[in-house]
Coordinates of C-alpha atoms in Angstrom, one line a residue:
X1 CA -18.0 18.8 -19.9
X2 CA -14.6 17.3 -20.7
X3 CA -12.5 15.1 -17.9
X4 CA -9.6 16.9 -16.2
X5 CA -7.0 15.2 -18.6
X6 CA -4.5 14.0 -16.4
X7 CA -4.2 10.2 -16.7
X8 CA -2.5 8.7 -19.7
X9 CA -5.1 6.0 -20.7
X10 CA -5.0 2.0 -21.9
X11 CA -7.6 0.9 -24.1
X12 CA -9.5 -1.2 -21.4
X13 CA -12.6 -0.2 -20.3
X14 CA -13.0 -2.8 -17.2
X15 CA -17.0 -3.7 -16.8
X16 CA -17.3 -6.6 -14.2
X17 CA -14.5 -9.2 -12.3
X18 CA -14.6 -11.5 -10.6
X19 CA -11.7 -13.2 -8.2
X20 CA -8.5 -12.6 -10.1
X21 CA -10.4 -12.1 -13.3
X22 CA -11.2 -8.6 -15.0
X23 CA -13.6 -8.3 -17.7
X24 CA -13.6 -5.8 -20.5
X25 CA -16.9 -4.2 -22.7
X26 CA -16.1 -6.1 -25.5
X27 CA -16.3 -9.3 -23.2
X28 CA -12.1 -9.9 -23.0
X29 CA -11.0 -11.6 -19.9
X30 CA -7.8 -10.7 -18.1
X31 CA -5.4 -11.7 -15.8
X32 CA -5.6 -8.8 -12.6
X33 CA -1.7 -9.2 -11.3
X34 CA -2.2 -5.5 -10.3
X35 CA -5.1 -5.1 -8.5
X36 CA -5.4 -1.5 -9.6
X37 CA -2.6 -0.2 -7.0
X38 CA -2.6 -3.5 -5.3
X39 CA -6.4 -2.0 -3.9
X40 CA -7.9 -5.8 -4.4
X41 CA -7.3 -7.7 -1.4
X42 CA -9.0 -10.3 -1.1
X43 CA -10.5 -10.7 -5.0
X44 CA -12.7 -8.3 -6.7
X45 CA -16.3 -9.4 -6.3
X46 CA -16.0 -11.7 -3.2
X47 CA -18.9 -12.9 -2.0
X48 CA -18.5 -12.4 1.2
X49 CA -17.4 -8.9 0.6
X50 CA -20.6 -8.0 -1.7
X51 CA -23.2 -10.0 0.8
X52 CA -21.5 -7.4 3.8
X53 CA -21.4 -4.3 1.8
X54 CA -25.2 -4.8 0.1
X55 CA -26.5 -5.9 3.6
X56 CA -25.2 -2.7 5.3
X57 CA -26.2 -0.2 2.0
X58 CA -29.9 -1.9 2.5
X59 CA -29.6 -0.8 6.8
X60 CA -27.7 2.6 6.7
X61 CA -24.9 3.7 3.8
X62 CA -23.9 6.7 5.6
X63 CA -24.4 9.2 9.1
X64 CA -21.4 11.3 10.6
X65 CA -18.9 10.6 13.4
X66 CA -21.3 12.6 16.1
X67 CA -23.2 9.6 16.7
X68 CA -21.9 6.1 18.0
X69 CA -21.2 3.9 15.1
X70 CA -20.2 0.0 16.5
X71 CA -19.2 -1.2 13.7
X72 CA -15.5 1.1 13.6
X73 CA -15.6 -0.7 17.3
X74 CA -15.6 -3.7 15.7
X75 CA -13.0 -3.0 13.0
X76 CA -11.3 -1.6 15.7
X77 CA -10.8 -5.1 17.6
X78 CA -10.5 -7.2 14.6
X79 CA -7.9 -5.2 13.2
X80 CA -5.8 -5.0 16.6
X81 CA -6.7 -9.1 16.8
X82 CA -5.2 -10.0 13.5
X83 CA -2.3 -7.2 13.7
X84 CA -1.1 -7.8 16.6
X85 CA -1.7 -4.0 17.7
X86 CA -4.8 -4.6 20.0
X87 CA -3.3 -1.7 22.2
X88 CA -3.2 0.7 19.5
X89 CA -5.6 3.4 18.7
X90 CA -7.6 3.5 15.6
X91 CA -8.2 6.8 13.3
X92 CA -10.3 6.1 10.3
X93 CA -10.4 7.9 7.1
X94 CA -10.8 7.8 3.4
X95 CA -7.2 7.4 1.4
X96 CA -3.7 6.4 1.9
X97 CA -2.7 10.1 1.7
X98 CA -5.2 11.4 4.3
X99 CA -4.0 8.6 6.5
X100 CA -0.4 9.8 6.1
X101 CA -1.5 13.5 6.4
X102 CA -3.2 13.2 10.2
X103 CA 0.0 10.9 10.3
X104 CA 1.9 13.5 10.2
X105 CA 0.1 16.0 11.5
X106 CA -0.4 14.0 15.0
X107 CA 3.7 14.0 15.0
X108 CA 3.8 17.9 15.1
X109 CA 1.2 18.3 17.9
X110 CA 2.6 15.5 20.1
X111 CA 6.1 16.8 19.5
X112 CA 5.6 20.3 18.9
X113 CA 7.9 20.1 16.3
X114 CA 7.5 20.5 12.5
X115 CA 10.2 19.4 10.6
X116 CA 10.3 15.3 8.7
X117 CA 12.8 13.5 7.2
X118 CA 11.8 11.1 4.8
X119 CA 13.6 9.5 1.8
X120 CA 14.5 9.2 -1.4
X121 CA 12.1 7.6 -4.0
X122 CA 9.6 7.1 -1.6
X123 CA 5.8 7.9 -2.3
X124 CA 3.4 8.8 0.9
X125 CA 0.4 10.8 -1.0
X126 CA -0.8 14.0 -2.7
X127 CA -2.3 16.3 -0.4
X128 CA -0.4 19.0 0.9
X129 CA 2.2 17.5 3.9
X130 CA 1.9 14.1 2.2
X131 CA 3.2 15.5 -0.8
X132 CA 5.8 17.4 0.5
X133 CA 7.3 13.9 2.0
X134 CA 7.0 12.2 -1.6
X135 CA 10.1 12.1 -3.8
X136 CA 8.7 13.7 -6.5
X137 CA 9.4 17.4 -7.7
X138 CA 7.0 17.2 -10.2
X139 CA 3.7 16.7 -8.1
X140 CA 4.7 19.2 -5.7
X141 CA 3.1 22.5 -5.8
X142 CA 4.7 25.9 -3.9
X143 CA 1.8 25.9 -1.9
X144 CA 3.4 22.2 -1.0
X145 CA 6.9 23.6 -0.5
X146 CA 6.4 25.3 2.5
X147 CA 6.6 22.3 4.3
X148 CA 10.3 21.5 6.2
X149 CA 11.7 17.8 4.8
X150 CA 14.8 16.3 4.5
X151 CA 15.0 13.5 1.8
X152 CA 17.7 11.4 2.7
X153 CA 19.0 8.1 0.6
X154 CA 17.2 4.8 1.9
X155 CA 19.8 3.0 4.2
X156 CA 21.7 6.1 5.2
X157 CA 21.9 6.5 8.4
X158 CA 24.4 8.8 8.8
X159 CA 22.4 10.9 6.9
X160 CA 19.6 10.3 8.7
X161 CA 21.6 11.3 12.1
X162 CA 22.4 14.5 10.8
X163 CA 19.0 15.4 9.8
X164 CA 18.2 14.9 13.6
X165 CA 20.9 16.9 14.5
X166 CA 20.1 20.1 13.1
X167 CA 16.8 20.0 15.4
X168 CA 12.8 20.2 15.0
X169 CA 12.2 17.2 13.5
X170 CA 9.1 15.7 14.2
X171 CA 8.9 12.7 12.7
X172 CA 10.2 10.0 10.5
X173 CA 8.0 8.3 7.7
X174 CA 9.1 5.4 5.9
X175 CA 7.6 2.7 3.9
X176 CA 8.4 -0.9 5.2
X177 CA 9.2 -1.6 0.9
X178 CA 9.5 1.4 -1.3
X179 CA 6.4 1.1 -3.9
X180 CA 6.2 3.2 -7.1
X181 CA 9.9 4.4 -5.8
X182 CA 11.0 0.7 -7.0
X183 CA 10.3 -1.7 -4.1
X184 CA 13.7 -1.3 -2.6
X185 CA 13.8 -2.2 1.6
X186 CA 16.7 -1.4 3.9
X187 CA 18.0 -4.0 6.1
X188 CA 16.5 -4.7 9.2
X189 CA 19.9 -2.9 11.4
X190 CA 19.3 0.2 9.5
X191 CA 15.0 -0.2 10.4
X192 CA 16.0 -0.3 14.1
X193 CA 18.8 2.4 14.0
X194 CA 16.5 4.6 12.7
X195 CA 13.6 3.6 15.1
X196 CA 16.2 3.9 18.0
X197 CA 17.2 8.0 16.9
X198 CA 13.5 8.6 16.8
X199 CA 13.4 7.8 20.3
X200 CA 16.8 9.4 21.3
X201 CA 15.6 12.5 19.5
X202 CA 11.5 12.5 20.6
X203 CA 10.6 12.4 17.3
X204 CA 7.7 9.9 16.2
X205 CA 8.3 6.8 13.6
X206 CA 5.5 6.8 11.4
X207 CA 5.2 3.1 9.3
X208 CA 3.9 3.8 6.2
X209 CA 1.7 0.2 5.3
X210 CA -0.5 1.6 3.0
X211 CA 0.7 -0.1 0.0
X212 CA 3.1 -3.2 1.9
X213 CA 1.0 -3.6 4.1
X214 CA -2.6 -5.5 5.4
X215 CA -0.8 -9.0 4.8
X216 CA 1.0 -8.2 1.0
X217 CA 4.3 -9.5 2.3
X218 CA 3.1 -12.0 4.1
X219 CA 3.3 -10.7 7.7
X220 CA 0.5 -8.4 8.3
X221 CA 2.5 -5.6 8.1
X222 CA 5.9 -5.1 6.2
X223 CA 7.9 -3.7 8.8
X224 CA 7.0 -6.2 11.3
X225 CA 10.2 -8.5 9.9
X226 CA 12.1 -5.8 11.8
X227 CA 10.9 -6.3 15.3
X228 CA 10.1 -2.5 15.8
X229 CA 7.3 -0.6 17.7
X230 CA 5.9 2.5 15.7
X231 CA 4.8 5.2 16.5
X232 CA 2.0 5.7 13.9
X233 CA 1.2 3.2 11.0
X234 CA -0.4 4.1 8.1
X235 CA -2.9 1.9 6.2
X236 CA -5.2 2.1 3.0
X237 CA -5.1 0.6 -0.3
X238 CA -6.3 -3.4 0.6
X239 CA -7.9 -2.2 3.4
X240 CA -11.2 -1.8 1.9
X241 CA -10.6 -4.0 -1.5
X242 CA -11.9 -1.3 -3.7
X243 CA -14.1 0.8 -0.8
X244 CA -12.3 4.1 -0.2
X245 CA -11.2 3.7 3.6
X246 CA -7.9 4.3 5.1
X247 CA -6.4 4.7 8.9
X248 CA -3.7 5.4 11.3
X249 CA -2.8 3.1 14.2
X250 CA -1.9 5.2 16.9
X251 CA 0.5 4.3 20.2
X252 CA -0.9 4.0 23.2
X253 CA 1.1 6.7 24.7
X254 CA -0.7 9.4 22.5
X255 CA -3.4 10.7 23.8
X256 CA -6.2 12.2 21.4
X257 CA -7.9 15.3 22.8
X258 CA -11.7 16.1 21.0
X259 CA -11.4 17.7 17.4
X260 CA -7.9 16.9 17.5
X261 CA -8.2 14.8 13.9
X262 CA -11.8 14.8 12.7
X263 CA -13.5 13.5 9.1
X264 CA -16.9 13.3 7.6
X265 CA -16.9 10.4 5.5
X266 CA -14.3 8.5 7.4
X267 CA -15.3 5.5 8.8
X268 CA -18.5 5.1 7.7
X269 CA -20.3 2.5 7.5
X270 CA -20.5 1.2 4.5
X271 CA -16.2 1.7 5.1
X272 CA -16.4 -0.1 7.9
X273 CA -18.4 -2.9 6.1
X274 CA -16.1 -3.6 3.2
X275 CA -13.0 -3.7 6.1
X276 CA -14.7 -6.0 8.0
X277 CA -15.5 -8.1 5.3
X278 CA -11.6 -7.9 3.8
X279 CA -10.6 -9.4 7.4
X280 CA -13.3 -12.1 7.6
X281 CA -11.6 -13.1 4.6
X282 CA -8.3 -12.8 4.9
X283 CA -8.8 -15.0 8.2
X284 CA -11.2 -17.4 7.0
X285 CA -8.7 -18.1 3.9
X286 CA -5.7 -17.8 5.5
X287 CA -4.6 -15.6 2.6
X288 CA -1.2 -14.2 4.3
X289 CA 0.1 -17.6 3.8
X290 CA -1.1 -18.3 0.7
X291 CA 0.9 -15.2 0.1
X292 CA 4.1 -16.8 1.4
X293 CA 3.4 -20.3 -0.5
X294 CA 2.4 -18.3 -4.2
X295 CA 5.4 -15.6 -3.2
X296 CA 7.9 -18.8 -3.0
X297 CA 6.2 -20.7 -6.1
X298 CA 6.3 -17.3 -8.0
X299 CA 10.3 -17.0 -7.4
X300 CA 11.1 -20.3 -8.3
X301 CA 9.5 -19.6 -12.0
X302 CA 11.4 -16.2 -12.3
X303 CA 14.5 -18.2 -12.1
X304 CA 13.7 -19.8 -15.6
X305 CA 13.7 -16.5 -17.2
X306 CA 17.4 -15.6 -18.1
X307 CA 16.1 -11.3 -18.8
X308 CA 14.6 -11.3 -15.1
X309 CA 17.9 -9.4 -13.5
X310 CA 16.5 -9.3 -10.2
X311 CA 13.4 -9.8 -8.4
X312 CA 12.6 -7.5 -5.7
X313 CA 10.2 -7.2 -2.8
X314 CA 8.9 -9.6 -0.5
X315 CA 5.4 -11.6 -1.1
X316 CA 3.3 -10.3 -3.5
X317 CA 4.7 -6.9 -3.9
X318 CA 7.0 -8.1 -6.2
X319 CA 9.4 -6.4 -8.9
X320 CA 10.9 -7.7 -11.9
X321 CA 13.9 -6.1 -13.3
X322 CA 15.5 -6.2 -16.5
X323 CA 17.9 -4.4 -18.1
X324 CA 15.7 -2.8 -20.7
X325 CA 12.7 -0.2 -20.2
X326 CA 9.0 -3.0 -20.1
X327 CA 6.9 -0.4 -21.5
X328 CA 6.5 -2.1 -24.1
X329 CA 6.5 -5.4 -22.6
X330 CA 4.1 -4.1 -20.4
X331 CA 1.3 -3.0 -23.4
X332 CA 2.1 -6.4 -24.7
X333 CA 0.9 -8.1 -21.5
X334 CA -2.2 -6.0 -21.8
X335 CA -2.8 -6.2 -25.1
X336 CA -2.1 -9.4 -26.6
X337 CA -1.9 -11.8 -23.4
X338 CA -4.8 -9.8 -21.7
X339 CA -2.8 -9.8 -18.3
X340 CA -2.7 -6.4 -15.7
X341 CA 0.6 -5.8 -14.6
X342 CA 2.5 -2.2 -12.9
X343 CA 5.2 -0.1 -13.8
X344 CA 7.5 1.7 -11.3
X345 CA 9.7 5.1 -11.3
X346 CA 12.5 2.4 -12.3
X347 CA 11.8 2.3 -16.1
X348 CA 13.1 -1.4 -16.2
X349 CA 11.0 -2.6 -13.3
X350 CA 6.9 -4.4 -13.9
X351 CA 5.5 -4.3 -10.7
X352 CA 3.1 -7.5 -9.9
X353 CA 0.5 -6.3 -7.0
X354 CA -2.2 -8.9 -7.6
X355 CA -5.1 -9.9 -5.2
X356 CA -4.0 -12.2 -1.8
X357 CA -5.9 -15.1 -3.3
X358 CA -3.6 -15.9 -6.7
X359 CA -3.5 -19.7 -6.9
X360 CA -0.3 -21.1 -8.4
X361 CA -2.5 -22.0 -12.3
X362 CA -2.5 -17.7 -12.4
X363 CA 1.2 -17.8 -11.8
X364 CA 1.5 -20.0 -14.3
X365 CA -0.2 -18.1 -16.6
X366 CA 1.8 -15.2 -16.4
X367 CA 4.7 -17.2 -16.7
X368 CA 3.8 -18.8 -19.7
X369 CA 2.7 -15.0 -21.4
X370 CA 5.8 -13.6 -20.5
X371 CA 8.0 -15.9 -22.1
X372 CA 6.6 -15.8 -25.1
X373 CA 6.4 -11.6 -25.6
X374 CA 9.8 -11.9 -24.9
X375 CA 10.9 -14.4 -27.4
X376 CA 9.8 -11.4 -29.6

């Protein structure tokens, strides 16, 4: 039976890693400044990530959410520790998308309003209200369509304003820094304008973290530069360092009802394992602020390259522009310096999304490969 061909393919076939490292079938070692989606938190293979996830497989892998489970308790309060969001209710589930899709879908019932405005080049997911909030025509399906959104341009809040105007709006989801759309942000007036008309209007902000977020800027979330409350945050990706897992932090002042939101797999415990684990380490190693000292080191060194027109993002969700399409640039890295590295909906942009734990010697690295494939 033939795969459903819809991922264009490189020629790696990844069979072990280990830290930053990924290691290929012919035995090739590479540079991981991607983290496949910037998934690998806090290094692929930690061991303290394995010893948690094999300890837990060997107890229980698996039972359903009708029976207590203590360890989403646990998550629960070391998540709201190290967030800052202790108040906050936790919803677990498997993906980013399925996190923004009970986003979303807690907005309408609380509100009793359907309609979202969202923006331009953002991403939030590919299931059905998820999708219809993503800036992109081609992954939306009529079934999709259905749904009422209003794409407005990042930063404009007039736009924004007249959106809430014309009534029903439910919510507003935003990322705190635009991923695949290009890593763009807004400035921090326009974050807290838009937070204030949610409130003015009763609709709900809803944070979308799941790729910014879980300490990739630096701050454990991205939005949190811009002193606002949400309503809802969204979370995935580095959540779970590889384990499928994903959630929704939930204000205080929402109250859940029985079969309200409901999951099989979500929050499981071999979930709730790996996102334990990812916070033990992220604590333990202090890894947001090696993620403000490596972000800092890293910007210094794109200076020195004269094609590096801008470097966008904040930590290390980071984008380097230039004024020329890095497709090729970007097989080059992969090819003949053996170093991971992401593209964007900008053609001109490589995206670097590598694990919290990059020491400055990796930087280097990279540094070093791409000045030399663009001597070329």
């Amino acid at each position: 039976m033939p795969l459903f061909d819809v991922y264009p393919l490189y020629d790696v076939t990844p069979a072990k890693a280990d830290g930053v490292w990924v290691y290929d079938d012919q035995g090739n070692q590479y540079l991981d400044l991607y983290g496949g989606h910037a998934v690998i938190s806090i290094g692929h293979a930690h061991p303290t990530y394995v010893s948690k996830v094999s300890q837990q497989l060997a107890r229980l892998g698996f039972y359903s959410n009708s029976i207590q489970n203590p360890l989403q308790v646990s998550l629960a309060d070391k998540l709201g520790t190290l967030s800052g969001y202790g108040d906050y209710q936790l919803f677990l589930c498997n993906s980013g998308a399925e996190a923004n899709e009970n986003a979303l879908k807690i907005a309408s019932f609380h509100t009793g309003k359907k309609k979202v405005i969202a923006f331009k080049n953002g991403f939030h997911g590919r299931t059905s209200a998820a999708v219809a909030v993503t800036d992109n025509p081609k992954i939306i399906a009529p079934i999709n369509a259905q749904q009422e959104v209003v794409l407005v341009e990042l930063g404009d809040i007039d736009a924004v304003e007249a959106a809430f105007v014309s009534g029903d709006v439910c919510a507003v989801i935003i990322e705190g820094i635009q991923g695949i759309g290009g890593l763009d942000e807004a400035s921090g007036e326009f974050y807290r304008h838009l937070y204030a008309l949610c409130q003015q209007y009763e609709a709900l902000y809803i944070a979308d973290e799941i790729q910014c977020g879980y300490g990739r800027t630096g701050d454990f979330f991205a939005f949190q530069k811009h002193g606002i409350t949400p309503d809802v945050i969204s979370m995935a990706k580095g959540m779970g360092n590889g384990f499928p897992i994903g959630g929704i932090l939930i204000h205080p002042r929402i109250e859940p009802s029985y079969g309200l939101l409901g999951t099989t797999f979500g929050g499981n415990h071999l979930a709730c394992a790996a996102a334990l684990a990812v916070l033990e380490v992220m604590e333990t190693e202090n890894l947001m602020q090696n993620v403000k000292d490596i972000s800092a080191y890293f910007s210094e060194k794109a200076k020195t390259i004269a094609e590096i027109k801008k470097l966008k993002g904040r930590g290390l969700m980071l984008g380097l522009e230039f004024d020329f399409p890095i497709a090729t640039l970007r097989k080059e890295l992969i090819y003949k310096h053996r170093i991971f590295t992401g593209s964007a909906k900008n053609p001109n942009m490589l995206r670097i999304l590598p694990p919290l734990n990059l020491k400055r010697a990796h930087v280097d690295m990279f540094f070093e490969a791409l000045k030399t494939a663009l001597e070329k």
